[in-house]
XYZ file of C-alpha atoms in Angstrom:
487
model
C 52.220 105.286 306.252
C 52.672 108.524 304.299
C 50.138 109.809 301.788
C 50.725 111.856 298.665
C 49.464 112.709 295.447
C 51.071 112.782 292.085
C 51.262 116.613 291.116
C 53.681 117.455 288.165
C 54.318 121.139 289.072
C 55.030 120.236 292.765
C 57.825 118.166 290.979
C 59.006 121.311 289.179
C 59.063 123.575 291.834
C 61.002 121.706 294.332
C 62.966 119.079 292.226
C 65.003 121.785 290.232
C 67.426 122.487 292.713
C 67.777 118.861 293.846
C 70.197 116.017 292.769
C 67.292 114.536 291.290
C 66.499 115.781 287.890
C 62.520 117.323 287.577
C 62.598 116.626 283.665
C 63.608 112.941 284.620
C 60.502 112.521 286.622
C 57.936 113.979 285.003
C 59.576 111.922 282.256
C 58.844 108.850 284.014
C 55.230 110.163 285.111
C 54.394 110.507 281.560
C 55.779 107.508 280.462
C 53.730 105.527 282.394
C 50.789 107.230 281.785
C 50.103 108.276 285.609
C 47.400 110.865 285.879
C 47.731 114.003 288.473
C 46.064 113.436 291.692
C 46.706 109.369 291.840
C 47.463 108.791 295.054
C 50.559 107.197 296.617
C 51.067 105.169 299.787
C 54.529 105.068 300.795
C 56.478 102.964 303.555
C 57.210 105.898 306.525
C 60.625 104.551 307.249
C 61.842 103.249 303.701
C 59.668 105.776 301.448
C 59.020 102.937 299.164
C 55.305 102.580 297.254
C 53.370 100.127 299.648
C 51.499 97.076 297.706
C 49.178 96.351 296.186
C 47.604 99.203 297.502
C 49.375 101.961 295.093
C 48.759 99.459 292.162
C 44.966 100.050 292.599
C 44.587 103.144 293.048
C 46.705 103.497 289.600
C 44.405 100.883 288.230
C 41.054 103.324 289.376
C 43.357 106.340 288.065
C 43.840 104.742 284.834
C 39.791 103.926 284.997
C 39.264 107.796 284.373
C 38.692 108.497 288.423
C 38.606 112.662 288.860
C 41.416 113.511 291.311
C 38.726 114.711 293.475
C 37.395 110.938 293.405
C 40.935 109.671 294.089
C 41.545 111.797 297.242
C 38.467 111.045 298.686
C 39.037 107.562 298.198
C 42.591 107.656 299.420
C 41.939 108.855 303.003
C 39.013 106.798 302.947
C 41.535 103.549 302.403
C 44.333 105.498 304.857
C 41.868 105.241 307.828
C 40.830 101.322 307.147
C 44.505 100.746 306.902
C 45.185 102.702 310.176
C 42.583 100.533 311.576
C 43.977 97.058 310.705
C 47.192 98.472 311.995
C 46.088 98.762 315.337
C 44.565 95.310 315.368
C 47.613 93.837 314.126
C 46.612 93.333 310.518
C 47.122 94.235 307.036
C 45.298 94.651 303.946
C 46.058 90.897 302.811
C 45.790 89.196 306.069
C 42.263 91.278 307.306
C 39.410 88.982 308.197
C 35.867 89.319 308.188
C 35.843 89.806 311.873
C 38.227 92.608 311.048
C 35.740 94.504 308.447
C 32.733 93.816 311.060
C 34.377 95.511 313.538
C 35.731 98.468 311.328
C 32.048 98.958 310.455
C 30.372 99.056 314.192
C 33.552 101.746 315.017
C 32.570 104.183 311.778
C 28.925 103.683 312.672
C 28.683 102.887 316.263
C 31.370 103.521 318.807
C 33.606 106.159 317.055
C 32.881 109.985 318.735
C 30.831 111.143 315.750
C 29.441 108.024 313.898
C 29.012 108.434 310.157
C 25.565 108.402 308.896
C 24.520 105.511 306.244
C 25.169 107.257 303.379
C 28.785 107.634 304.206
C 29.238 103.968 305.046
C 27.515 102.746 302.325
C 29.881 104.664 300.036
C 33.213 103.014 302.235
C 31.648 99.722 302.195
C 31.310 99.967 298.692
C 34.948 101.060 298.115
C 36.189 97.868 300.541
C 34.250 95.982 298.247
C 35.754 96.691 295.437
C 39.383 96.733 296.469
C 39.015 92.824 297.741
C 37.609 92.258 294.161
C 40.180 93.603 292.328
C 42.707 92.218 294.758
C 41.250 88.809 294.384
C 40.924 89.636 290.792
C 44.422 89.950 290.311
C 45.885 87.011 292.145
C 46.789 89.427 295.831
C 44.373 86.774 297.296
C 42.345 83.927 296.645
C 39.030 84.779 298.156
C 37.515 88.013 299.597
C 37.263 87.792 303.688
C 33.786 88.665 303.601
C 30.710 86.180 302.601
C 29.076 87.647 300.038
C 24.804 87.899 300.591
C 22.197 86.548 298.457
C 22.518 87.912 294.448
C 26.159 89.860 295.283
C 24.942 91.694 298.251
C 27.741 93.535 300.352
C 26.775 92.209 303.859
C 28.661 95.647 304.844
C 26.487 97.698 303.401
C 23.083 99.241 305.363
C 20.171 97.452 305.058
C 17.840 100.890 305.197
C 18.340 102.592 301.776
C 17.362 106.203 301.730
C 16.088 108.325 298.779
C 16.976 111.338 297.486
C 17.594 114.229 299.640
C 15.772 116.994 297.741
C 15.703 120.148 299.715
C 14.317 123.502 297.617
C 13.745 126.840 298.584
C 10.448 129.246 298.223
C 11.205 132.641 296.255
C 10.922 134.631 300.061
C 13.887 131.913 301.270
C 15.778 131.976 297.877
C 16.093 135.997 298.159
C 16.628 135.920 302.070
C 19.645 133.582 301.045
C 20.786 135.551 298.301
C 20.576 139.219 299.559
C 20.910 139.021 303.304
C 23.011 135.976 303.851
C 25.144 136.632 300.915
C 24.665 139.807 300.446
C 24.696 141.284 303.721
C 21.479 143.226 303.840
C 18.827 143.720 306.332
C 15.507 141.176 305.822
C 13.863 145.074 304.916
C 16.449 145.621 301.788
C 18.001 147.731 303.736
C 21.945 148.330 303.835
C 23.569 146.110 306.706
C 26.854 148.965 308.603
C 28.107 145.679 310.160
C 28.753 143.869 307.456
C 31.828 142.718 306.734
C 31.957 140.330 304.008
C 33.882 140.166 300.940
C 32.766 140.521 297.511
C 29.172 140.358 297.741
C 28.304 140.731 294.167
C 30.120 137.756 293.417
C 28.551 135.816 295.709
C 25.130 137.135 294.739
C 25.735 136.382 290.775
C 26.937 132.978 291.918
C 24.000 132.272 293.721
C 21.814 133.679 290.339
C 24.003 131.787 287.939
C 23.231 128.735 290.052
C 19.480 128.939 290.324
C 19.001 130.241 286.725
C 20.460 127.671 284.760
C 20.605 124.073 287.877
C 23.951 123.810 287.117
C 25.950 121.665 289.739
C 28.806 123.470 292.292
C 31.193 121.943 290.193
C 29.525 123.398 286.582
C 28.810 126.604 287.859
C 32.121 127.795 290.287
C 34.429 126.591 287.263
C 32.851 128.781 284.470
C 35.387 130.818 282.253
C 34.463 134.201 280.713
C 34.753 133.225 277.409
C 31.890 130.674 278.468
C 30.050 133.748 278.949
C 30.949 136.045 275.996
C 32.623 138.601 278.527
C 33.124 141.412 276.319
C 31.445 140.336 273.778
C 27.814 139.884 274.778
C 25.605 142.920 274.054
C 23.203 144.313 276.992
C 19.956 142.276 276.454
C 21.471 139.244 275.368
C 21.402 135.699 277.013
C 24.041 133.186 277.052
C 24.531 129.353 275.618
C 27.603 127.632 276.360
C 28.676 123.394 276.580
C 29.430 121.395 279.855
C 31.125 118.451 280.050
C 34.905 118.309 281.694
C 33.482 119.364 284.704
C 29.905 117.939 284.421
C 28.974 114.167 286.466
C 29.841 111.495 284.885
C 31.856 113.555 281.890
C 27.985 113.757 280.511
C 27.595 116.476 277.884
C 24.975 118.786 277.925
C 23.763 122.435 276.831
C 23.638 125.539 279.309
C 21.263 128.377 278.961
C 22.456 131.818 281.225
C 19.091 133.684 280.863
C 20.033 137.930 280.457
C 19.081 138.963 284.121
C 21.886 136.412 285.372
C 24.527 137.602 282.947
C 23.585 140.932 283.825
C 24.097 140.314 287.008
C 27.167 138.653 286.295
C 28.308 141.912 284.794
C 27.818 144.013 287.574
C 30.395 141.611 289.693
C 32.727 142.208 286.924
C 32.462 145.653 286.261
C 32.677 146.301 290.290
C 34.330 143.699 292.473
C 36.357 141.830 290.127
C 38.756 144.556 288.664
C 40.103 145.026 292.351
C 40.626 141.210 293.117
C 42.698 141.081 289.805
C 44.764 144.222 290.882
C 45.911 142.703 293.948
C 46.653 139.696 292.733
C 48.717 140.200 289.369
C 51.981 139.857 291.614
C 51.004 136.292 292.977
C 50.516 135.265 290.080
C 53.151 136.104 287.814
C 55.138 134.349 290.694
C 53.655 131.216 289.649
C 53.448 131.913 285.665
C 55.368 128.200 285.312
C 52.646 126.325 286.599
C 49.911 127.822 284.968
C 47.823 127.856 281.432
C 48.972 131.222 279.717
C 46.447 131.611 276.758
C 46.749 133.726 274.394
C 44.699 133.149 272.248
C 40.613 132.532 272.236
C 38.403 131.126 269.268
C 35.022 131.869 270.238
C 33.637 130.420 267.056
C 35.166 126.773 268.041
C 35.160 127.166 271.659
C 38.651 126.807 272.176
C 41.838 127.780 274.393
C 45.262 127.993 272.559
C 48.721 129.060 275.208
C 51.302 127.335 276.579
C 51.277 124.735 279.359
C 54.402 123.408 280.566
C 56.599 124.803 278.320
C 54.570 123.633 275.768
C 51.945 124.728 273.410
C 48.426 123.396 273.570
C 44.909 123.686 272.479
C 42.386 123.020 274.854
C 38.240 122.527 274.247
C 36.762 124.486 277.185
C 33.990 122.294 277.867
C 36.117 119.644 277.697
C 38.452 121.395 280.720
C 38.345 119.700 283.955
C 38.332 121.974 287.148
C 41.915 121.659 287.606
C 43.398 122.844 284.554
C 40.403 125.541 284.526
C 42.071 127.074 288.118
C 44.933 127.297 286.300
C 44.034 129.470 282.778
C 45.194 132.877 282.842
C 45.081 135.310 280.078
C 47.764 138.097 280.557
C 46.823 141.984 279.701
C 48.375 145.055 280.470
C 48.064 144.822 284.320
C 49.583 141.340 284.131
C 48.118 137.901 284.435
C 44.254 137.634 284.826
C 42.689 134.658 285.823
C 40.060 133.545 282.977
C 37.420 131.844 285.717
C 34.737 134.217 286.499
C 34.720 133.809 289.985
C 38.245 133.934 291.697
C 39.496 134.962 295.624
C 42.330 137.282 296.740
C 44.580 134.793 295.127
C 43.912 135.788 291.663
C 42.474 132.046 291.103
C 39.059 130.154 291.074
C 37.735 129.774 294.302
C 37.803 125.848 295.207
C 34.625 123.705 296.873
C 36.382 124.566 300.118
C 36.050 128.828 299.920
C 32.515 128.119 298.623
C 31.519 126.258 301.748
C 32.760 128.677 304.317
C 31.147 131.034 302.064
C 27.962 129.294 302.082
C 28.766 128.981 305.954
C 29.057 132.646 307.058
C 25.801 133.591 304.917
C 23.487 131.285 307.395
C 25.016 132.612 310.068
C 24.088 135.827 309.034
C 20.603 134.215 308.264
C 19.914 133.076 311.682
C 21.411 136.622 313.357
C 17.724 138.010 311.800
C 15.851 135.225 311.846
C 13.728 136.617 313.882
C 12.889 139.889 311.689
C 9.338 140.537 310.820
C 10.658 140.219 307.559
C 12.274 136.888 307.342
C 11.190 133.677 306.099
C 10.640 130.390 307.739
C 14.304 129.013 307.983
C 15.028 125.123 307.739
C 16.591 123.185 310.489
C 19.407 122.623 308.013
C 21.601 124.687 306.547
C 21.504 125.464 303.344
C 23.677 123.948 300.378
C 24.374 125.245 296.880
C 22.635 122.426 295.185
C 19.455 122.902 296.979
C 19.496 125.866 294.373
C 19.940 123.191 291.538
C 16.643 121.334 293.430
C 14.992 124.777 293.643
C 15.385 124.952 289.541
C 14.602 121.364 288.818
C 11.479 121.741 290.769
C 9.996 125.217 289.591
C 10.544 124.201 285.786
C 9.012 120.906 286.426
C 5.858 122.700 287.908
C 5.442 125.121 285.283
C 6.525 122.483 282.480
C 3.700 120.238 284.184
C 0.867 122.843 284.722
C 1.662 123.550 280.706
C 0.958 119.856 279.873
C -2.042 119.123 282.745
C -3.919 122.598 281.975
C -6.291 122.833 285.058
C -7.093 119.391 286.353
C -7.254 119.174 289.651
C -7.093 115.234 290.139
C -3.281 114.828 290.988
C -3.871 110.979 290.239
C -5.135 111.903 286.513
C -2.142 114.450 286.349
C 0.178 111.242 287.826
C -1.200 108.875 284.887
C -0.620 111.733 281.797
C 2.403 112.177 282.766
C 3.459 108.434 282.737
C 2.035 108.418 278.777
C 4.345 111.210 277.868
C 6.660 108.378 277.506
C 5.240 106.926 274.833
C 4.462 109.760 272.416
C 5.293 112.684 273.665
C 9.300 112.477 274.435
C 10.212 115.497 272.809
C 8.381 117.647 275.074
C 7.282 115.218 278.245
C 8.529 117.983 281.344
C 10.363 114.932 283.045
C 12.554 114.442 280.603
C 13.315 117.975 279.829
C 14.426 118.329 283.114
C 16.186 115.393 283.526
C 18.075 116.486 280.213
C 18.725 120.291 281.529
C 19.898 118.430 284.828
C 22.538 116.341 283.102
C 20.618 113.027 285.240
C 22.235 109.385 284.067
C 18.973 108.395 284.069
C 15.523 109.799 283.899
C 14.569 107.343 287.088
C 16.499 110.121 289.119
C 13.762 112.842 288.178
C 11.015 111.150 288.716
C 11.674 112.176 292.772
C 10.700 115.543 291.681
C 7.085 114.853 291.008
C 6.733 113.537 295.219
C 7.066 117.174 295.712
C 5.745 119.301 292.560
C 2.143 117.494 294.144
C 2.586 118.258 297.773
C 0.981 121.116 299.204
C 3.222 121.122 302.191
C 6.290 121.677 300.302
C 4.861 122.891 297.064
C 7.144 125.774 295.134
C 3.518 127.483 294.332
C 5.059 131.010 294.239
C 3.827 132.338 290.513
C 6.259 132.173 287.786
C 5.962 135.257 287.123
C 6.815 136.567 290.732
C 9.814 134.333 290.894
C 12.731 136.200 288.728
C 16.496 136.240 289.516
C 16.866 140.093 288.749
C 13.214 141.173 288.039
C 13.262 140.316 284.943
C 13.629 136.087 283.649
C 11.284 134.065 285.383
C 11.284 130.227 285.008
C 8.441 130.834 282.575
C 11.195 132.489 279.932
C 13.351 129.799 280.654
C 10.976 127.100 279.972
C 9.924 129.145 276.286
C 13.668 128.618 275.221
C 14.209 124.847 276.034
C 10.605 124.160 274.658
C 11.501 126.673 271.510
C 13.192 125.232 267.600
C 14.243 121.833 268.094
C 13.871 121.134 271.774
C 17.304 120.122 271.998
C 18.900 121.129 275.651
């Protein structure tokens, strides 16, 4: 079974010198409607679309599934296919003996066993394919008996909550300036270091705790976003998520001015250099990408051509993939419009970021044993343990606004469960949860298990805690809670 993905400019590129015609295919693409990044089976000895299973993954494709949701599914469904293969089976004739056993291999007997989480997610996916395959006449009943009220006997039993991890102000600038930016735990200037474009990193990491953006939110930002070049020293930043925010959910982002200042210095710096040496590269692929020339700043739009074509894009409404793609073309050549790009001259993708993320604790644990050096988790660290960080420290100081000084946490637990009922506009829980983009304020209630625990209390002072000396969560907190509230 071979696996592939629909990609329109893979068509271009390699279909132009062929037989086949590339304007006859993308034709046909956009006929039906087919999205870029569905993901096609096909039959390794007649290269014909296997059934049903390319028909549902269209169907989840047509259900407004990101690509990255599709590929994860896809090799997710490749390795329970692989599976049946090797007892014999397909995806019609699989029994329930057959799903049993796939799920003792993925979580048993397999070299590294996937953890619950993981399995609950592919049990959940199984699920659904039988039900849409039984839904659509493929079969006539799902091989596995379904539990009491719809439960998916595959799925764990233990359910685990969230896994908030956040960092103290001492950990949050050991991460930032010695794992990212190769320092020394006493400030001072590392002559081994050897990594690349430090300030970028560092801004990333500022941009990230400043405003809890996710990975996604954050690593896809455009410099119009920010008012690159047009922002005045001094001046903070608003700008709209929503192509690349969960669930498509819009929402309001506030850049306070130490993190756009810091911003500034990557792209006064470090960024000029990474353009230079890669204006070549990407003039090379100038068909495939978003040539704008033109921005409206008032409207927040992108006007260039696409595919020949001309469009008009909404940039909060830009999913990551077209946003790798948006050049603007100067003097030098083509620029890429996302703030933070590689040597390739285009946005870094999840996977750069997590090798990124990967050599700074590995520069983390090479001191860990400085005088200087915080307390280091058994885990690594993750970017969104910086969103965490932020959800946490404005909760706190949103709280300790509301509760004043009373010191009975059950008294503090009870107030804040009657901010529901008349104080919505300004109850901390749902500011947060509205600054986090949540589905659901349920999610942020977590938070408060840890804003009341000494153990892993964020008690560092608001006013010690800034991202470049200068915005502290205290700042931030005065602008959501300023005019109308709205976030």
């Amino acid at each position: 079974m071979f696996l592939s993905f629909v990609d329109p400019s893979l068509v271009r590129k390699h279909l132009d010198a062929q037989a086949v015609d590339a304007a006859a295919v993308i034709g046909l693409l956009e006929t039906r409607a087919i999205p870029a990044g569905t993901p096609v089976y096909l039959d390794d000895v007649t290269m014909l679309p296997i059934e049903p299973l390319c028909s549902w993954f269209r169907h989840l494709a047509y259900d407004d599934k990101d690509a990255k949701t599709l590929r994860e599914y896809a090799y997710i469904m490749r390795r329970f296919i692989h599976f049946l293969h090797s007892r014999g089976r397909d995806l019609l004739d699989a029994t329930e003996s057959d799903l049993r056993a796939y799920r003792v291999l993925r979580m048993q007997t397999q070299e590294k066993p996937v953890s619950d989480v993981t399995w609950a997610k592919e049990a959940q996916l199984l699920n659904q394919l039988y039900r849409w395959l039984v839904d659509h006449g493929h079969l006539r009943d799902r091989p596995l008996r379904m539990g009491r009220r719809g439960r998916n006997p595959l799925t764990p039993r233990l359910r685990r909550g969230m896994d908030i991890r956040h960092m103290t102000l001492a950990q949050y600038r050991y991460f930032r300036d010695v794992g990212l930016g190769g320092q020394l735990p006493d400030s001072r200037a590392s002559n081994v270091f050897r990594g690349q474009a430090p300030l970028r990193n560092r801004a990333a990491a500022d941009l990230a705790l400043s405003t809890g953006m996710r990975p996604q939110e954050w690593s896809s930002v455009l410099m119009p976003e920010l008012q690159i070049g047009r922002r005045r020293p001094g001046e903070s930043v608003e700008f709209a998520v929503q192509g690349c925010a969960k669930y498509g959910k819009y929402r309001e982002i506030y850049v306070p001015t130490a993190t756009a200042d810091a911003l500034d210095n990557f792209l006064l710096i470090e960024r000029p250099d990474l353009v230079a040496t890669s204006a070549k590269s990407l003039a090379h692929q100038r068909r495939e990408l978003f040539v704008v020339d033109h921005i409206d700043y008032e409207t927040g739009k992108l006007a260039g051509v696409l595919d020949g074509q001309r469009r008009t894009f909404t940039m909060s409404a830009m999913g990551p993939q077209l946003r790798r793609i948006t050049v603007q073309e100067n003097e030098a050549g083509l620029e890429s419009l996302a703030v933070f790009i590689g040597h390739g001259g285009q946005m870094l993708g999840p996977s750069s970021w997590y090798w990124i993320r990967c050599e700074a604790w590995e520069r983390m644990c090479a001191h860990a044993d400085h005088r200087d050096a915080p307390v280091m988790p058994q885990r690594r660290w993750r970017w969104h343990d910086l969103r965490h960080t932020f959800a946490l420290q404005l909760l706190t100081y949103l709280e300790r606004q509301m509760d004043g000084d009373e010191p009975d946490a059950v008294a503090r637990r009870r107030r804040h469960m009657a901010y529901l009922g008349g104080h919505i506009k300004h109850n901390p829980l749902l500011i947060v949860s509205r600054r986090l983009g949540h589905a659901s304020p349920s999610t942020t209630y977590t938070y408060l298990e840890y804003t009341d625990d000494p153990l892993n209390a964020v008690d560092a002072a608001f006013g010690a805690w800034t991202v470049q000396d200068s915005d502290t969560y205290a700042d931030i907190a005065s602008r959501m809670l300023s005019g109308n509230g709205q976030l």
